[in-house]
Short mmCIF file of C-alpha atoms in Angstrom, two decimals:
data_model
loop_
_atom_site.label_atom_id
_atom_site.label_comp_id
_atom_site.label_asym_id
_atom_site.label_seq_id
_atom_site.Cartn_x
_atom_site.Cartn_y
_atom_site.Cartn_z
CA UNK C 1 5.67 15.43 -0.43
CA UNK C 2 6.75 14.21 -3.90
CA UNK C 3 6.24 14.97 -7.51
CA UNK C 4 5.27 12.64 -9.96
CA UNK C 5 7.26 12.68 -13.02
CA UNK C 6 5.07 11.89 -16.69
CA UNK C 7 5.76 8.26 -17.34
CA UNK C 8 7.07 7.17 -14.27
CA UNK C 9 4.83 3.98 -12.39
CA UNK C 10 3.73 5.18 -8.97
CA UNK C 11 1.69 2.58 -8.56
CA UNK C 12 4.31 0.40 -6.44
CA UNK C 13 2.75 -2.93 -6.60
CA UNK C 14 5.22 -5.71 -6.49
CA UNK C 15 3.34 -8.64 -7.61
CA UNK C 16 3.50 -11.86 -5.91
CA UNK C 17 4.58 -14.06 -8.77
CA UNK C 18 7.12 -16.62 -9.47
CA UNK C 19 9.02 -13.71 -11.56
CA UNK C 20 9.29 -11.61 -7.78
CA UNK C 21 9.37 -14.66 -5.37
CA UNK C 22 10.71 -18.18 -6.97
CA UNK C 23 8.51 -20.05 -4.64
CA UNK C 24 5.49 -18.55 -4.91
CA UNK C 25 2.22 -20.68 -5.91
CA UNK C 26 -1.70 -20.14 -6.39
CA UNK C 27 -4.59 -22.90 -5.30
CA UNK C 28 -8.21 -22.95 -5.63
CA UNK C 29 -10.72 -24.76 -4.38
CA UNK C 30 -12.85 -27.90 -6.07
CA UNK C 31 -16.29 -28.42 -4.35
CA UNK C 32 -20.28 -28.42 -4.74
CA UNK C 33 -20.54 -24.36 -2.93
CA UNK C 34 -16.78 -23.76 -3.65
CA UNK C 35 -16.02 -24.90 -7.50
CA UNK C 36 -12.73 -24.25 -9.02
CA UNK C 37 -11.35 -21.12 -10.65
CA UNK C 38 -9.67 -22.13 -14.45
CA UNK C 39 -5.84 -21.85 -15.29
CA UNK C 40 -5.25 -20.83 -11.16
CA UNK C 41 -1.36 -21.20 -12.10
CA UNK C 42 -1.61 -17.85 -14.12
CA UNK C 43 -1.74 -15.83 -10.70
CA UNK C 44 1.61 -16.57 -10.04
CA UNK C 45 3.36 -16.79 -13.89
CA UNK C 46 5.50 -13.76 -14.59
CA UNK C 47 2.54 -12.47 -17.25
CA UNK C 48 0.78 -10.32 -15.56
CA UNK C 49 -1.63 -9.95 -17.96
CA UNK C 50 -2.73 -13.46 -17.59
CA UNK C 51 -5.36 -14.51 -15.29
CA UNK C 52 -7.39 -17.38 -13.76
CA UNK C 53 -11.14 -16.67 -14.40
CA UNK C 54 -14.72 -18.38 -13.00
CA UNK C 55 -18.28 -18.09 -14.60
CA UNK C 56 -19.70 -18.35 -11.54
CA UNK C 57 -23.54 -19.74 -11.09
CA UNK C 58 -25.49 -18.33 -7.75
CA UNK C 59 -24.83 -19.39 -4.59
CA UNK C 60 -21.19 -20.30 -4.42
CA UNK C 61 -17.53 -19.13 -3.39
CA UNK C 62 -15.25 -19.50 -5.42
CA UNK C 63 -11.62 -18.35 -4.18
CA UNK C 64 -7.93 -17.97 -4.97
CA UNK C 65 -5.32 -18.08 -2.68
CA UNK C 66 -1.43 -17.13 -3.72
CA UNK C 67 1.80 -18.63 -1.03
CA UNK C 68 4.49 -16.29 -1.55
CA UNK C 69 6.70 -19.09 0.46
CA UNK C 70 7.89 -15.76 2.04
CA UNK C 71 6.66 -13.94 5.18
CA UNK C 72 5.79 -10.17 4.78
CA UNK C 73 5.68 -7.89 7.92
CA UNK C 74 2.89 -5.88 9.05
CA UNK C 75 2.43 -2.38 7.27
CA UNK C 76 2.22 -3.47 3.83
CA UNK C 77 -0.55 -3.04 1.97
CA UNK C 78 -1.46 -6.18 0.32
CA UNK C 79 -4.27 -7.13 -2.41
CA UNK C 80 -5.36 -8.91 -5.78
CA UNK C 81 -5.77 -7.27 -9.48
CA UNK C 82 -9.13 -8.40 -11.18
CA UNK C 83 -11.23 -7.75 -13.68
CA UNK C 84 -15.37 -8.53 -14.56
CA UNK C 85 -15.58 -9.82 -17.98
CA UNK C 86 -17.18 -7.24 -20.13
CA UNK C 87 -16.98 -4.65 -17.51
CA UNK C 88 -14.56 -1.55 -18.26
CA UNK C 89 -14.76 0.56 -15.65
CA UNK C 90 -15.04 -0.26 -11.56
CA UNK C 91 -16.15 -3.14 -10.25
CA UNK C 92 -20.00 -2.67 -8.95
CA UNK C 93 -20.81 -1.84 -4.68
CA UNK C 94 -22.51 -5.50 -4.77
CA UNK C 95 -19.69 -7.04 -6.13
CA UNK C 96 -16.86 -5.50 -3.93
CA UNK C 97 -19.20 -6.37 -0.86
CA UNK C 98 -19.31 -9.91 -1.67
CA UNK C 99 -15.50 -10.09 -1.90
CA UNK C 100 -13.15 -11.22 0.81
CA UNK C 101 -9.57 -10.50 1.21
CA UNK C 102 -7.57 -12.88 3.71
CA UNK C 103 -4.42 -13.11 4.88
CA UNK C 104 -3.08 -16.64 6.33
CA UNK C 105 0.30 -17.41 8.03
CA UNK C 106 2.58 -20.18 6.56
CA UNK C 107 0.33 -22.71 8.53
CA UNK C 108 -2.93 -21.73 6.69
CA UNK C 109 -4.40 -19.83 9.65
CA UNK C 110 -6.15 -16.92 9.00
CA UNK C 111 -4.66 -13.70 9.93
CA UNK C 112 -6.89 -10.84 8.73
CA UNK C 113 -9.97 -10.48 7.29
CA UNK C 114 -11.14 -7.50 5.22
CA UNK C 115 -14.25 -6.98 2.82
CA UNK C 116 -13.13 -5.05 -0.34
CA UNK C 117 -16.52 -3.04 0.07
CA UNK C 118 -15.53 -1.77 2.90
CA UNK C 119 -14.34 1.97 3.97
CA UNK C 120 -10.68 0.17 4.53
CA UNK C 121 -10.14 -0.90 1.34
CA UNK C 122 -8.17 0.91 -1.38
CA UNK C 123 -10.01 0.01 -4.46
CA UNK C 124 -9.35 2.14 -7.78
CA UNK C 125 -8.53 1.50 -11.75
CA UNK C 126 -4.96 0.68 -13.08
CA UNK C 127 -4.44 3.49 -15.19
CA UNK C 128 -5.14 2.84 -18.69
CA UNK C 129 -6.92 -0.48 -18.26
CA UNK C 130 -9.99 -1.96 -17.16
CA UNK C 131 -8.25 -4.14 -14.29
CA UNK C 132 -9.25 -3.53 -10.63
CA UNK C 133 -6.64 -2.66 -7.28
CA UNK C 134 -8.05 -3.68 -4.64
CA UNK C 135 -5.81 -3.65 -1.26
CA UNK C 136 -5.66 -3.32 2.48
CA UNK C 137 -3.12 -2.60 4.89
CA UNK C 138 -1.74 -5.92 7.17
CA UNK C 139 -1.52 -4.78 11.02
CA UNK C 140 0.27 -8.40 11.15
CA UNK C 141 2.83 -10.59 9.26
CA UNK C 142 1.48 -13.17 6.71
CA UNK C 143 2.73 -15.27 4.10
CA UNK C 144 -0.35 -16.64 1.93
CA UNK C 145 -3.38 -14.27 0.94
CA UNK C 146 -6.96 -15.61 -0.41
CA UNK C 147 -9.56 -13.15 -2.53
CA UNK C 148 -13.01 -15.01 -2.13
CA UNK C 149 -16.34 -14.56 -4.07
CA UNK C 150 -19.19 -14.97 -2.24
CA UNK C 151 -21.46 -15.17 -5.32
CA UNK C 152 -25.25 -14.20 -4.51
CA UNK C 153 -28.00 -15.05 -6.53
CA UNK C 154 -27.99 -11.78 -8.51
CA UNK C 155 -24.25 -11.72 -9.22
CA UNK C 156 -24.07 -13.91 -12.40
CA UNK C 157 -20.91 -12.92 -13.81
CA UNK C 158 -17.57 -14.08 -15.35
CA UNK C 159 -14.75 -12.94 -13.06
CA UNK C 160 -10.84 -12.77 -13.39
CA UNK C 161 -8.17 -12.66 -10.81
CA UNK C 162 -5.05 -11.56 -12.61
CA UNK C 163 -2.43 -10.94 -9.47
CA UNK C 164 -1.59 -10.60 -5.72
CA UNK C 165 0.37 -8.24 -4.96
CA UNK C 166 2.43 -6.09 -1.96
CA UNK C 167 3.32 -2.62 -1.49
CA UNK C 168 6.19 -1.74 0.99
CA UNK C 169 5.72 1.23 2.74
CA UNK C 170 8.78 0.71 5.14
CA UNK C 171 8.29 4.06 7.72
CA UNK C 172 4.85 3.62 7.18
CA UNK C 173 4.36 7.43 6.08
CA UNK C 174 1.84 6.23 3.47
CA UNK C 175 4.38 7.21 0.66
CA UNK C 176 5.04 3.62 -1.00
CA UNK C 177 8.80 2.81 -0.97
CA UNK C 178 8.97 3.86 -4.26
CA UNK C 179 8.08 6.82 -4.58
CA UNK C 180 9.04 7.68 -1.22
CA UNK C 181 11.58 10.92 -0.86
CA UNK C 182 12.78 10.07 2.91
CA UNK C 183 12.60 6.43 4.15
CA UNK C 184 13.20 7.31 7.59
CA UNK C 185 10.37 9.97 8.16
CA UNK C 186 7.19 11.04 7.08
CA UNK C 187 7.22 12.75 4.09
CA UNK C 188 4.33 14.39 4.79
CA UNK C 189 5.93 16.58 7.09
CA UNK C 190 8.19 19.76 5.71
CA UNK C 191 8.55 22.05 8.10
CA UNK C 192 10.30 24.93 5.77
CA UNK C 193 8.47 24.19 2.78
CA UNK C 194 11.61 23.16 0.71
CA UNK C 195 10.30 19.68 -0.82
CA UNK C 196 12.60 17.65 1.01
CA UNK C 197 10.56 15.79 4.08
CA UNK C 198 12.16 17.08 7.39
CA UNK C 199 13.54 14.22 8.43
CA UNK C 200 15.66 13.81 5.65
CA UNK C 201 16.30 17.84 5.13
CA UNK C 202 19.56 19.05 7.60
CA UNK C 203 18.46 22.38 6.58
CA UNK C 204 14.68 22.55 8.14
CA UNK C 205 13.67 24.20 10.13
CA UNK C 206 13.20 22.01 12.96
CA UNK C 207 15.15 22.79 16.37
CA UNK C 208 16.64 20.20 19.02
CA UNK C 209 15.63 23.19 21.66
CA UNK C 210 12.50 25.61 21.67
CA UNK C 211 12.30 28.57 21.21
CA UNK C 212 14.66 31.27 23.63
CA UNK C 213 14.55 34.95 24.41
CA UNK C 214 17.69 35.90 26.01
CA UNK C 215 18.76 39.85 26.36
CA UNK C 216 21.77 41.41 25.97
CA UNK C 217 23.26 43.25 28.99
CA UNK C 218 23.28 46.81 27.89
CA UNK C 219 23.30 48.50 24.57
CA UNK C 220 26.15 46.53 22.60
CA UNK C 221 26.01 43.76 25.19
CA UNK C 222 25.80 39.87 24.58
CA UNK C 223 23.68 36.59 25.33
CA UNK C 224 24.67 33.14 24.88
CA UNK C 225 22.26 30.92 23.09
CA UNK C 226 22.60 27.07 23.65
CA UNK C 227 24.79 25.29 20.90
CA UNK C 228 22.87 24.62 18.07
CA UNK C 229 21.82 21.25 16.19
CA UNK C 230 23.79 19.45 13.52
CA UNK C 231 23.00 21.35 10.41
CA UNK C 232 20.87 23.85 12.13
CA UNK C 233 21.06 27.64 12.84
CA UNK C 234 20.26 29.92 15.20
CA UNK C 235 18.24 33.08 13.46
CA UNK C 236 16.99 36.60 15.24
CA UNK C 237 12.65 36.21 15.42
CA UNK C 238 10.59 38.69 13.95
CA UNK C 239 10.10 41.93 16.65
CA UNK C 240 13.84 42.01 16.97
CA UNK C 241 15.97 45.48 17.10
CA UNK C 242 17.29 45.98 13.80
CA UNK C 243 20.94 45.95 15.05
CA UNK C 244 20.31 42.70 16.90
CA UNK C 245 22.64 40.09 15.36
CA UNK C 246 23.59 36.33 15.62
CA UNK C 247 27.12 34.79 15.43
CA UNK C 248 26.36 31.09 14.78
#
């Protein structure tokens, strides 16, 4: 239900960084099975081509959780941007299953839980680079979100977490707000095959009542039809008598 334009970003990520929310701030963690990830504050910097990175060993889990200091409703799709060092395309099936995704509320309680491997997650290449989207949609506010590596003994790698990021989808339609061609309705739906989403289109073909036969009283006779909708005409249906006519 929209056309993307060469050159135009319809990715829609905003990231959660200090450039987007002035508050916002990353952590890590610093134990035996849970060692730190390096330079954590360049999650949250407006470059979002820096990153914080771990070489992890086996058997540990790493994480890195952003605070927007800002509470997000439920419908956005929220993830991270990462990379494998040395790896240019996706990021492996054993990889992505040993990755966690967690939203927590302001307290630090976890909200939701999703694994990046599975058939919920929206996982794909930024275009032109080697970086990795990988996001889920919320079914409940949150305010802090946590990617974790659960590092098996065969995943020996070097891994980067560049950003968090949201994308509003505001009448959930599955058209991100910015690219979106009606915000109040689902764009998705065109009834007269115009381009503009019916809600949004006072021309569609959509009717406030359904259908009506009504027959005139004689040759030359009339019918009354019921008022129609703002924006919205009555027309004769197919099977009509040529002379049959409507004054709207």
């Amino acid at each position: 239900a929209y056309e993307e334009v060469d050159g135009c970003d319809y990715n829609c990520a905003l990231a959660i960084n200090t450039a987007n929310f002035p508050g916002a701030s990353a952590s890590t963690c610093s134990t035996f099975l849970c060692p730190s990830f390096g330079s954590e504050g360049n999650v949250v910097d407006a470059d979002t081509t820096n990153f914080a990175s771990r070489t992890s060993l086996v058997l540990e889990s790493p994480f890195i959780q952003v605070n927007a200091n800002n509470t997000f409703p439920a419908g956005v799709d929220v993830g991270f941007v990462v990379s494998q060092s040395g790896l240019l395309g996706l990021l492996s099936l054993d990889l992505l299953n040993n990755i966690t995704i967690t939203t927590r509320n302001a307290s630090n309680t976890v909200v939701e839980t999703f694994n990046a491997g599975s058939g919920l997650a929206n996982v794909g290449l930024l275009d032109g680079s080697p970086l990795t989207s990988i996001s889920f949609k919320a079914t409940q506010p949150f305010s802090q979100v946590r990617i974790t590596y659960n590092i098996g003994i065969s995943l020996l790698s070097t891994n980067r977490v560049h950003y968090a990021f949201v994308r509003y989808d505001d009448d959930a339609d599955g058209f991100p707000n910015c690219v979106d061609k009606c915000p109040t309705g689902d764009d998705a739906l065109d009834a007269d095959g115009d381009g503009t989403p019916d809600a949004c289109d006072m021309d569609c073909a959509l009717m406030d009542f359904p259908p009506v036969e009504v027959c005139a009283s004689g040759l030359g006779g009339t019918a009354q039809l019921p008022a129609a909708g703002p924006g919205q005409v009555w027309s004769a249906g197919p099977g009509n008598p040529s002379a049959a006519s409507i004054d709207n």
